[in-house]
Coordinates of C-alpha atoms in Angstrom, one line a residue:
Chain A
M633 CA 60.2 -33.7 -118.4
T634 CA 59.0 -32.0 -115.2
I635 CA 61.0 -29.1 -114.0
T636 CA 60.4 -27.5 -110.6
L637 CA 62.1 -24.2 -109.7
T638 CA 62.7 -24.0 -106.0
I639 CA 65.3 -22.6 -103.6
P640 CA 66.2 -25.1 -100.9
G641 CA 65.2 -24.1 -97.4
I642 CA 62.6 -21.4 -98.4
D643 CA 59.2 -21.5 -96.9
P644 CA 57.0 -21.6 -100.0
L645 CA 54.6 -18.8 -100.8
S646 CA 51.0 -19.2 -102.0
I647 CA 50.5 -16.7 -104.8
A648 CA 47.4 -16.0 -106.9
M649 CA 47.8 -14.1 -110.2
L650 CA 44.7 -13.0 -112.0
L651 CA 44.2 -13.7 -115.7
Y652 CA 41.5 -11.9 -117.7
P653 CA 41.0 -11.3 -121.5
G654 CA 43.3 -8.5 -122.6
F655 CA 45.7 -8.6 -119.7
T656 CA 49.3 -7.7 -120.6
M657 CA 51.4 -10.9 -120.5
L658 CA 54.6 -9.2 -119.5
D659 CA 52.9 -7.5 -116.5
L660 CA 52.3 -11.0 -115.1
I661 CA 55.3 -13.0 -116.4
G662 CA 57.9 -10.5 -115.0
P663 CA 56.9 -11.1 -111.4
Q664 CA 55.9 -14.8 -112.1
A665 CA 59.5 -15.4 -113.2
V666 CA 60.7 -14.1 -109.8
L667 CA 58.0 -15.6 -107.6
S668 CA 57.9 -19.0 -109.1
W669 CA 61.3 -19.7 -107.5
A670 CA 59.7 -19.1 -104.1
G671 CA 56.4 -20.8 -104.1
T672 CA 53.3 -21.7 -106.1
T673 CA 52.0 -19.2 -108.6
H674 CA 48.3 -20.0 -109.1
L675 CA 47.2 -18.6 -112.5
V676 CA 43.5 -17.8 -111.7
A677 CA 40.7 -17.2 -114.3
K678 CA 36.9 -17.4 -114.5
T679 CA 37.2 -20.7 -116.3
M680 CA 40.0 -23.2 -117.2
A681 CA 40.0 -22.1 -120.9
P682 CA 43.2 -20.4 -122.1
V683 CA 43.1 -16.7 -121.6
T684 CA 44.2 -14.4 -124.5
S685 CA 46.5 -11.6 -123.5
D686 CA 46.5 -8.2 -125.3
S687 CA 49.6 -9.3 -127.3
G688 CA 47.7 -12.3 -128.6
A689 CA 49.6 -14.9 -126.6
Q690 CA 47.4 -17.3 -124.6
L691 CA 48.2 -18.6 -121.1
V692 CA 46.6 -21.6 -119.5
P693 CA 45.0 -21.1 -116.0
T694 CA 45.8 -23.4 -113.2
C695 CA 42.6 -22.8 -111.3
T696 CA 39.3 -21.0 -111.4
L697 CA 38.2 -18.1 -109.2
A698 CA 36.1 -20.6 -107.2
D699 CA 38.9 -23.1 -106.7
C700 CA 41.7 -20.6 -105.9
P701 CA 43.1 -21.1 -102.4
R702 CA 41.2 -18.9 -99.9
D703 CA 44.2 -17.8 -97.9
L704 CA 47.0 -16.4 -99.9
D705 CA 50.4 -14.9 -99.1
V706 CA 50.2 -12.7 -102.3
L707 CA 47.2 -11.6 -104.4
F708 CA 48.4 -10.1 -107.7
V709 CA 46.6 -8.3 -110.5
P710 CA 48.3 -7.4 -113.9
G711 CA 47.1 -4.6 -116.2
G712 CA 46.5 -4.6 -119.9
F713 CA 44.2 -3.2 -122.6
G714 CA 41.4 -5.3 -121.0
T715 CA 41.7 -3.5 -117.7
F716 CA 38.6 -1.2 -118.1
A717 CA 36.4 -4.2 -119.1
V718 CA 37.3 -6.3 -116.1
M719 CA 36.8 -3.4 -113.7
K720 CA 33.1 -3.8 -114.4
D721 CA 33.0 -7.6 -113.9
P722 CA 31.2 -8.2 -110.6
E723 CA 32.4 -11.8 -110.3
V724 CA 36.1 -10.8 -110.6
L725 CA 35.6 -7.9 -108.2
A726 CA 33.9 -10.1 -105.6
F727 CA 36.8 -12.6 -105.9
L728 CA 39.4 -9.9 -105.4
A729 CA 37.5 -8.4 -102.4
D730 CA 37.2 -11.8 -100.8
R731 CA 40.8 -13.0 -101.2
G732 CA 42.0 -9.5 -100.5
A733 CA 40.3 -9.5 -97.2
R734 CA 42.8 -12.1 -96.0
A735 CA 45.8 -12.0 -98.3
G736 CA 49.2 -11.2 -96.8
S737 CA 50.1 -8.8 -99.6
I738 CA 47.8 -7.1 -102.1
T739 CA 49.7 -6.3 -105.2
S740 CA 49.6 -5.1 -108.8
V741 CA 51.6 -4.0 -111.8
C742 CA 50.5 -1.4 -114.4
G743 CA 46.7 -1.0 -114.7
G744 CA 46.2 -3.8 -112.2
A745 CA 46.1 -1.1 -109.5
L746 CA 42.9 0.2 -111.1
I747 CA 41.3 -3.2 -110.8
L748 CA 42.3 -3.5 -107.2
G749 CA 40.9 0.0 -106.7
A750 CA 37.6 -1.0 -108.4
A751 CA 37.4 -3.9 -105.9
G752 CA 37.7 -1.4 -103.0
L753 CA 41.1 -2.5 -102.0
L754 CA 43.1 0.7 -102.3
Q755 CA 41.1 3.1 -100.2
G756 CA 43.7 5.4 -98.6
Y757 CA 46.7 3.5 -99.9
R758 CA 49.6 5.0 -101.8
S759 CA 49.8 3.3 -105.2
T760 CA 51.4 3.5 -108.6
T761 CA 50.3 2.4 -112.1
H762 CA 51.2 2.9 -115.8
W763 CA 52.2 6.5 -116.5
A764 CA 49.2 7.0 -118.7
L765 CA 46.7 5.9 -116.0
H766 CA 47.8 7.9 -113.0
D767 CA 44.7 10.2 -113.1
A768 CA 42.5 7.2 -112.6
L769 CA 43.9 6.3 -109.2
A770 CA 42.4 9.1 -107.1
P771 CA 38.7 8.5 -108.2
L772 CA 39.2 4.9 -106.9
G773 CA 40.3 6.1 -103.5
A774 CA 44.0 5.5 -103.9
I775 CA 46.8 8.1 -103.4
P776 CA 48.8 8.3 -106.7
V777 CA 52.6 8.2 -106.4
K778 CA 54.8 8.4 -109.4
Q779 CA 57.5 5.9 -108.6
R780 CA 58.6 2.6 -110.1
V781 CA 57.5 0.5 -107.1
V782 CA 55.3 1.8 -104.2
V783 CA 55.0 0.0 -100.9
D784 CA 52.3 1.2 -98.4
R785 CA 51.8 -1.3 -95.6
N786 CA 50.8 -4.6 -97.3
R787 CA 49.9 -2.9 -100.7
I788 CA 52.7 -3.1 -103.2
S789 CA 52.3 -1.8 -106.7
G790 CA 54.6 -1.5 -109.7
G791 CA 54.4 1.0 -112.7
G792 CA 53.8 0.1 -116.3
V793 CA 54.6 -3.4 -117.8
T794 CA 58.3 -3.8 -117.4
A795 CA 58.1 -2.5 -113.8
G796 CA 56.9 -6.0 -112.9
I797 CA 60.4 -7.3 -112.6
D798 CA 61.5 -4.6 -110.2
F799 CA 58.2 -5.1 -108.3
G800 CA 58.7 -8.8 -108.1
L801 CA 62.2 -8.5 -106.6
V802 CA 61.0 -5.8 -104.1
L803 CA 58.1 -8.0 -103.0
L804 CA 60.2 -11.1 -102.6
A805 CA 62.9 -9.3 -100.7
Q806 CA 60.2 -8.1 -98.3
L807 CA 58.7 -11.6 -97.9
R808 CA 61.7 -13.9 -98.0
G809 CA 64.7 -11.6 -97.5
E810 CA 67.1 -9.7 -99.7
E811 CA 69.6 -12.5 -100.2
T812 CA 66.9 -14.7 -101.8
A813 CA 65.9 -11.8 -104.1
R814 CA 69.5 -11.2 -105.1
L815 CA 70.0 -14.9 -105.9
I816 CA 67.0 -14.8 -108.3
Q817 CA 68.1 -11.5 -109.8
L818 CA 71.5 -13.1 -110.6
M819 CA 69.8 -16.2 -112.2
M820 CA 67.6 -13.9 -114.3
E821 CA 70.7 -11.9 -115.2
Y822 CA 68.8 -8.7 -114.3
D823 CA 71.3 -6.0 -115.1
P824 CA 69.2 -4.1 -117.6
A825 CA 70.7 -2.0 -120.5
P826 CA 67.9 -0.2 -122.3
P827 CA 69.1 0.7 -125.7
F828 CA 67.3 4.1 -125.7
A829 CA 66.3 6.6 -123.0
A830 CA 62.6 6.6 -123.8
G831 CA 60.9 4.7 -120.9
T832 CA 59.0 7.6 -119.3
P833 CA 57.2 10.6 -120.7
E834 CA 60.0 12.8 -119.2
L835 CA 62.7 10.9 -121.1
A836 CA 60.7 10.4 -124.3
G837 CA 59.5 14.0 -124.6
P838 CA 56.1 15.5 -125.4
A839 CA 55.8 14.5 -129.1
L840 CA 56.4 10.8 -128.6
T841 CA 54.3 10.8 -125.4
E842 CA 51.4 12.3 -127.2
R843 CA 51.8 9.6 -130.0
A844 CA 51.9 6.8 -127.4
R845 CA 48.8 8.2 -125.6
A846 CA 46.8 8.5 -128.8
L847 CA 47.8 5.0 -129.9
M848 CA 46.9 3.4 -126.6
N849 CA 43.6 5.3 -126.4
S850 CA 42.7 4.0 -129.9
I851 CA 43.2 0.4 -128.7
A852 CA 41.3 0.8 -125.4
P853 CA 39.7 4.1 -124.7
A854 CA 40.1 5.2 -121.1
E855 CA 36.5 5.3 -119.9
D856 CA 35.0 6.9 -116.8
V857 CA 36.4 4.5 -114.3
A858 CA 33.9 2.5 -112.1
Q859 CA 33.4 3.7 -108.6
P860 CA 35.1 1.4 -106.0
R861 CA 33.0 -1.5 -104.7
A862 CA 31.3 -0.5 -101.4
Chain B
M435 CA 36.9 -8.9 -126.9
T436 CA 39.7 -9.0 -129.5
I437 CA 42.6 -6.7 -129.1
T438 CA 45.2 -6.2 -131.8
L439 CA 48.3 -4.3 -131.0
T440 CA 49.6 -2.5 -134.1
I441 CA 51.4 0.7 -135.0
P442 CA 49.8 2.4 -137.9
G443 CA 52.0 2.6 -141.0
I444 CA 54.4 -0.1 -140.0
D445 CA 55.2 -2.9 -142.5
P446 CA 54.3 -6.0 -140.4
L447 CA 57.0 -8.5 -139.6
S448 CA 56.6 -12.3 -139.7
I449 CA 58.2 -13.6 -136.5
A450 CA 58.5 -17.3 -135.4
M451 CA 59.2 -17.9 -131.7
L452 CA 60.0 -21.5 -130.7
L453 CA 58.2 -23.1 -127.7
Y454 CA 59.6 -26.4 -126.2
P455 CA 59.1 -28.1 -122.8
G456 CA 61.1 -26.3 -120.1
F457 CA 61.7 -23.0 -122.0
T458 CA 61.9 -19.9 -119.8
M459 CA 58.7 -17.9 -120.3
L460 CA 60.3 -14.5 -119.7
D461 CA 63.0 -15.2 -122.3
L462 CA 60.2 -15.3 -124.8
I463 CA 57.6 -12.9 -123.4
G464 CA 60.1 -10.0 -123.1
P465 CA 60.8 -9.8 -126.9
Q466 CA 57.2 -10.9 -127.7
A467 CA 55.9 -7.9 -125.8
V468 CA 58.0 -5.6 -128.0
L469 CA 57.6 -7.4 -131.4
S470 CA 53.9 -8.1 -131.2
W471 CA 53.4 -4.3 -131.8
A472 CA 55.2 -4.7 -135.1
G473 CA 53.9 -7.9 -136.7
T474 CA 52.7 -11.4 -136.1
T475 CA 54.5 -13.5 -133.4
H476 CA 53.9 -17.1 -134.4
L477 CA 54.4 -19.3 -131.3
V478 CA 55.7 -22.5 -132.8
A479 CA 55.8 -26.0 -131.2
K480 CA 55.9 -29.7 -132.2
T481 CA 52.1 -30.0 -131.6
M482 CA 49.3 -27.6 -130.7
A483 CA 49.1 -28.8 -127.1
P484 CA 50.0 -26.1 -124.5
V485 CA 53.8 -26.1 -123.7
T486 CA 54.9 -26.0 -120.1
S487 CA 57.7 -23.5 -119.4
D488 CA 60.3 -24.1 -116.6
S489 CA 58.3 -21.8 -114.2
G490 CA 55.2 -24.1 -114.7
A491 CA 53.2 -21.5 -116.7
Q492 CA 51.8 -23.0 -119.9
L493 CA 51.6 -21.1 -123.2
V494 CA 49.4 -22.1 -126.2
P495 CA 51.1 -22.5 -129.6
T496 CA 49.7 -20.8 -132.6
C497 CA 51.1 -23.2 -135.1
T498 CA 53.2 -26.4 -135.4
L499 CA 56.7 -26.7 -136.8
A500 CA 55.2 -28.1 -140.1
D501 CA 52.7 -25.2 -140.4
C502 CA 55.0 -22.4 -139.5
P503 CA 55.4 -19.9 -142.4
R504 CA 58.5 -20.9 -144.5
D505 CA 59.8 -17.4 -145.0
L506 CA 60.3 -15.4 -141.9
D507 CA 61.6 -11.9 -141.0
V508 CA 62.7 -13.2 -137.6
L509 CA 63.5 -16.7 -136.3
F510 CA 63.7 -16.6 -132.4
V511 CA 64.7 -19.2 -129.9
P512 CA 64.4 -18.8 -126.1
G513 CA 66.5 -20.6 -123.4
G514 CA 65.4 -22.4 -120.3
F515 CA 66.1 -25.4 -118.2
G516 CA 64.8 -27.6 -121.1
T517 CA 67.6 -26.3 -123.5
F518 CA 69.9 -29.3 -123.3
A519 CA 67.0 -31.7 -124.1
V520 CA 65.8 -29.8 -127.1
M521 CA 69.4 -29.5 -128.4
K522 CA 69.2 -33.3 -129.1
D523 CA 65.8 -33.2 -130.8
P524 CA 66.4 -33.8 -134.5
E525 CA 62.9 -32.6 -135.5
V526 CA 63.4 -29.2 -133.9
L527 CA 67.0 -28.9 -135.2
A528 CA 65.8 -29.7 -138.7
F529 CA 63.1 -27.0 -138.4
L530 CA 65.5 -24.4 -137.2
A531 CA 68.1 -25.2 -140.0
D532 CA 65.4 -25.0 -142.6
R533 CA 63.7 -21.7 -141.5
G534 CA 67.2 -20.3 -140.6
A535 CA 68.4 -20.9 -144.2
R536 CA 66.0 -18.2 -145.3
A537 CA 65.1 -16.0 -142.2
G538 CA 65.9 -12.4 -142.3
S539 CA 67.2 -12.4 -138.7
I540 CA 68.3 -15.4 -136.7
T541 CA 68.0 -14.6 -133.0
S542 CA 68.0 -15.9 -129.4
V543 CA 67.9 -15.0 -125.8
C544 CA 69.6 -16.8 -123.0
G545 CA 70.3 -20.5 -123.8
G546 CA 68.5 -20.2 -127.1
A547 CA 71.9 -19.5 -128.6
L548 CA 73.0 -23.0 -127.8
I549 CA 70.0 -24.4 -129.6
L550 CA 70.7 -22.3 -132.7
G551 CA 74.3 -23.5 -132.4
A552 CA 73.2 -27.1 -132.2
A553 CA 71.2 -26.5 -135.4
G554 CA 74.4 -25.3 -137.1
L555 CA 73.3 -21.7 -137.3
L556 CA 76.1 -19.9 -135.4
Q557 CA 79.2 -21.2 -137.1
G558 CA 81.7 -18.2 -137.0
Y559 CA 79.1 -15.8 -135.6
R560 CA 79.7 -13.7 -132.5
S561 CA 77.1 -14.5 -129.9
T562 CA 76.0 -14.2 -126.3
T563 CA 74.0 -16.3 -123.9
H564 CA 73.2 -16.6 -120.1
W565 CA 76.4 -15.9 -118.0
A566 CA 76.4 -19.5 -116.8
L567 CA 76.4 -21.0 -120.3
H568 CA 79.2 -19.0 -122.1
D569 CA 81.6 -22.0 -122.1
A570 CA 79.1 -23.9 -124.3
L571 CA 79.2 -21.5 -127.2
A572 CA 82.6 -22.2 -128.7
P573 CA 82.1 -26.0 -129.0
L574 CA 79.1 -25.1 -131.1
G575 CA 81.1 -23.0 -133.5
A576 CA 80.1 -19.6 -132.1
I577 CA 82.4 -16.9 -130.9
P578 CA 81.4 -16.0 -127.3
V579 CA 81.0 -12.3 -126.4
K580 CA 80.1 -11.2 -122.9
Q581 CA 77.6 -8.4 -123.7
R582 CA 73.9 -7.8 -123.0
V583 CA 73.0 -7.9 -126.8
V584 CA 75.3 -9.0 -129.6
V585 CA 74.7 -8.2 -133.2
D586 CA 76.8 -10.0 -135.9
R587 CA 75.4 -9.6 -139.4
N588 CA 71.9 -11.1 -139.2
R589 CA 72.5 -13.0 -136.0
I590 CA 71.3 -11.1 -132.9
S591 CA 71.5 -12.6 -129.4
G592 CA 70.6 -11.5 -125.9
G593 CA 72.1 -12.6 -122.6
G594 CA 70.1 -14.3 -119.8
V595 CA 66.3 -14.1 -119.3
T596 CA 65.7 -10.4 -118.7
A597 CA 68.0 -9.4 -121.5
G598 CA 65.1 -10.3 -123.9
I599 CA 63.6 -6.8 -123.4
D600 CA 66.8 -5.1 -124.4
F601 CA 67.3 -7.6 -127.2
G602 CA 63.8 -7.0 -128.5
L603 CA 64.2 -3.2 -128.7
V604 CA 67.6 -3.5 -130.4
L605 CA 66.2 -6.0 -133.0
L606 CA 63.1 -3.8 -133.7
A607 CA 65.2 -0.6 -134.0
Q608 CA 67.3 -2.4 -136.6
L609 CA 64.3 -3.7 -138.6
R610 CA 61.8 -0.9 -138.3
G611 CA 63.8 2.1 -137.0
E612 CA 64.7 3.7 -133.7
E613 CA 61.6 5.9 -133.5
T614 CA 59.3 2.8 -133.5
A615 CA 61.5 1.1 -130.8
R616 CA 61.4 4.2 -128.7
L617 CA 57.6 4.4 -129.0
I618 CA 57.2 0.9 -127.7
Q619 CA 59.8 1.4 -125.0
L620 CA 57.6 4.3 -123.7
M621 CA 54.4 2.3 -123.9
M622 CA 56.2 -0.5 -121.9
E623 CA 57.5 2.1 -119.4
Y624 CA 60.9 0.5 -119.8
D625 CA 63.0 2.7 -117.4
P626 CA 64.2 -0.2 -115.2
A627 CA 65.2 0.3 -111.6
P628 CA 66.6 -2.9 -110.2
P629 CA 66.3 -2.9 -106.4
F630 CA 69.7 -4.6 -106.0
A631 CA 73.0 -4.7 -107.8
A632 CA 73.2 -8.4 -108.3
G633 CA 72.4 -9.1 -112.0
T634 CA 75.8 -10.4 -113.1
P635 CA 78.5 -12.6 -111.4
E636 CA 80.7 -9.5 -111.2
L637 CA 78.0 -7.5 -109.3
A638 CA 76.8 -10.5 -107.2
G639 CA 80.2 -11.7 -106.1
P640 CA 81.7 -15.2 -106.0
A641 CA 79.7 -16.7 -103.1
L642 CA 76.2 -15.9 -104.6
T643 CA 77.5 -16.8 -108.0
E644 CA 78.6 -20.2 -106.8
R645 CA 75.2 -20.7 -105.1
A646 CA 73.3 -19.8 -108.3
R647 CA 75.5 -22.1 -110.4
A648 CA 75.0 -25.1 -108.0
L649 CA 71.2 -24.4 -107.9
M650 CA 70.8 -24.2 -111.7
N651 CA 73.0 -27.3 -112.1
S652 CA 70.8 -29.2 -109.7
I653 CA 67.8 -28.4 -111.8
A654 CA 69.2 -29.1 -115.3
P655 CA 72.8 -30.4 -115.3
A656 CA 74.9 -28.9 -118.0
E657 CA 75.7 -31.9 -120.2
D658 CA 78.3 -32.4 -122.9
V659 CA 76.7 -30.3 -125.6
A660 CA 75.8 -31.8 -128.9
Q661 CA 78.0 -31.1 -131.8
P662 CA 76.4 -28.8 -134.3
R663 CA 74.4 -30.2 -137.1
A664 CA 76.5 -30.8 -140.2

């Protein structure tokens, strides 16, 4: 059985989404669920071997860095507990700098912004990331903004993990119109109802925030972030 | 690099999540992102080959139906455009009926409820599913309820696609306490901000709803649903 999601009459987008060890699956799958209706979502990795996300689930790449289309409508990078490691990977940074030089939109969710920053792609751009990572944006040349989705010229970034759904709809509305984004929002039944008010440090309060910060730091210590690529 | 998400002091859950051709990746990854902090999420399929979701992305199973642990805290089934096909697969239905006979919680997101129903697991239980599929619940013995997440004894179901995040947090709060769910909600920065008000037929209006229904029906026609397994 082959299923192809597509909206009749839409000019299909060419989208590259980076996979790397320790990426957060939901950072990527949120926007992929939106964007796969509107084009091809290339899942790009260093090799064709399945890539293990930080929750243990493994996704299969559709192409390598070398085989990824050179001219993209959208370049996308997710975050995850593997973010700091990939920020030091010259092969990945060179790939992002190359595709980013021509991509229509240069985008991220969560810690993906730090990886774009390490590749030199956020110099002077307003950007957001996971609440626990905001301090790492300025050293990479970006201008941190605490907002769910931030649009600055062709740089579009989403906050932590679940912000990827909001980000995907904002991006698609910009590229293919609000009516298309609304149609997909309806098919995804995106009328969220969080059972608790705990999704930001402000809502969760200082004790739970400190516990979250310590737990995340014990899994992947925030290191001195790399300087952006020249 | 091996990353293991875990919350110190938590009694780990054993969770089985069904993969099948044409499942919706976000139906599964929403709750998996929550539950992987609190135990092992077994990704179960007929064989160990990668399973292609309806958005084209391929996930790698961690065990087969035969090798899946026999006693589970949570049995979970996602929906997707492949739902109607898997509802006729006797091997999958027998697996669900067997594990469902002993599982602590029997759960679904989106069209996954129809698959549970086809396996005879929703007889007399209140349940929800994707807005476009509600009419299919009653013929399978379930009592349809239009609500984001429905809890009836040990049956817990979520609505369409994105409801999986709300569902996952409700389920985890029930099994491991509200404080644990709130901690994970904060780490996932789940404070959603949908850019449009279009996530339900009521919000989207009749014209867009008709367009969505026709489009979904063109991809996977809603068939006469199978009678539940005796």
